[in-house]
Every structure is written in structure tokens, then in C-alpha cells.
Coordinates of C-alpha atoms in Angstrom, one line a residue:
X1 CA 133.4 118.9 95.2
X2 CA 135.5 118.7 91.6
X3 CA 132.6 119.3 89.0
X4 CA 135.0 119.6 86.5
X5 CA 133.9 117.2 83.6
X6 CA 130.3 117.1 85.2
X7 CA 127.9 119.5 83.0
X8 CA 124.0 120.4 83.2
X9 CA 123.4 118.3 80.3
X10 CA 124.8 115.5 82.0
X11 CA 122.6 116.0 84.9
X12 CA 119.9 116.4 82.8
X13 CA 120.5 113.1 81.2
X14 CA 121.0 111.7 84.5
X15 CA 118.2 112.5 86.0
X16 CA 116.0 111.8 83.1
X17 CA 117.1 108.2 83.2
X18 CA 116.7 107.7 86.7
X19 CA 113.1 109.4 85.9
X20 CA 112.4 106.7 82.9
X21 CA 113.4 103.8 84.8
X22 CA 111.9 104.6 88.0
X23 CA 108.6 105.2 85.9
X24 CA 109.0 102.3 83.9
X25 CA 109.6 99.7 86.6
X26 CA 106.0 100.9 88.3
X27 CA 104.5 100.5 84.9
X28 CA 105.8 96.7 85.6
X29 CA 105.0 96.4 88.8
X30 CA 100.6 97.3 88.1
X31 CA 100.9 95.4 85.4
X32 CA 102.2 92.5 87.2
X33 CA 99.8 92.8 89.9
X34 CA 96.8 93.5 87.3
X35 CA 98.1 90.2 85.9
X36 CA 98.1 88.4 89.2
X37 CA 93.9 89.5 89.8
X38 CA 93.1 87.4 86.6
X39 CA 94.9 84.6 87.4
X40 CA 93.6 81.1 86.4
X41 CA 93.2 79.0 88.6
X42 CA 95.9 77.0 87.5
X43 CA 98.1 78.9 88.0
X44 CA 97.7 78.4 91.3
X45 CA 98.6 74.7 91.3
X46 CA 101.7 75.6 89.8
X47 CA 102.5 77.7 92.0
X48 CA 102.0 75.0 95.2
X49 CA 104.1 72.6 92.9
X50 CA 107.2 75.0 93.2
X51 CA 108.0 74.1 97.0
X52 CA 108.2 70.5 96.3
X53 CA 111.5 71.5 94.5
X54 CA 112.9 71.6 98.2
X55 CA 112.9 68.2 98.3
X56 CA 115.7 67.2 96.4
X57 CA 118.7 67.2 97.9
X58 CA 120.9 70.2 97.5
X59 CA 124.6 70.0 96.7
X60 CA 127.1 70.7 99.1
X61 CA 128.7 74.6 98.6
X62 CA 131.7 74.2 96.6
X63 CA 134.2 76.0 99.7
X64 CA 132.8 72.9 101.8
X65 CA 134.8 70.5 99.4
X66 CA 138.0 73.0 99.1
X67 CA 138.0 72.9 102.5
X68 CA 138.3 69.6 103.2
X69 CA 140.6 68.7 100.4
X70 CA 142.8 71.2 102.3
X71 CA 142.6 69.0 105.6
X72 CA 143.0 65.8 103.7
X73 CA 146.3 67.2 102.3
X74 CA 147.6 68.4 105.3
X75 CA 146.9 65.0 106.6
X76 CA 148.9 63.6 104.0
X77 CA 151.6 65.9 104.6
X78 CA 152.2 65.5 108.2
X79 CA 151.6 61.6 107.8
X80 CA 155.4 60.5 107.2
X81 CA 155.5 57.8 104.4
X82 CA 157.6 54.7 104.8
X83 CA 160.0 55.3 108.0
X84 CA 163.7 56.5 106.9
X85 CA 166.0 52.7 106.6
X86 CA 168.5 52.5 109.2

């Protein structure tokens, strides 16, 4: 393993990050859940209200469209235009 360029201090900073954010995101996480306990009500209803937004229609995925222009010009390609004039 080349450590070369890799000192304790590094590690040390390293590890202290990972420490911080691990720390901070389960500060997030109780207070999110303390949060979700004294919930209003409402908040419920707004919450039931979100899956309605599966009922408008979703756009096709963009690769759909590529691929069918792809087929529509290969159409046009082996479609010969006016026959050659004899």
C-alpha cells in the first residue's frame, strides 16, 4: 500500500469528519422524528394530498423519443424517394 503523501494528520482529519457528519446526521434524524410526534394534524392531510400527484400524467423518458426518431429516420432512409427516370 503507497502511503506516501498520506500522513497521521490526514487521518486524523479524516476520521474526525467522518466522526462529525456521522454525529450530525443522527442529531437530524431525532430531531426529525421528535418533530414528526408533534405533528398537527394537518399535516397529515397534506401528507394524503401528495399521492394524488400520481395522477397526472407523466412524460414519456426522453431515450423513448430518441429512439423512435432513430427508427423514423431509418425509415426515411431506406424508403427510396421518387424512382430513378428511365
Amino acid at each position: 500500500m503507497d502511503t506516501e503523501g498520506f500522513t497521521l494528520i490526514d487521518l486524523l482529519m479524516r476520521v474526525a469528519l467522518l466522526f462529525t457528519l456521522v454525529v450530525t446526521c443522527l442529531w437530524c434524524l431525532v430531531r426529525i422524528v421528535r418533530w414528526a410526534k408533534g405533528m398537527p394534524k394537518g399535516a397529515y392531510l397534506v401528507m394524503a394530498i401528495f399521492p394524488l400527484l400520481s395522477l397526472f400524467p407523466i412524460p414519456p423518458p426522453v431515450f423513448k423519443n430518441v429512439a423512435k426518431a432513430k427508427q423514423e429516420q431509418r425509415k426515411r432512409q431506406a424508403d427510396p424517394g421518387d424512382p430513378p427516370e428511365s
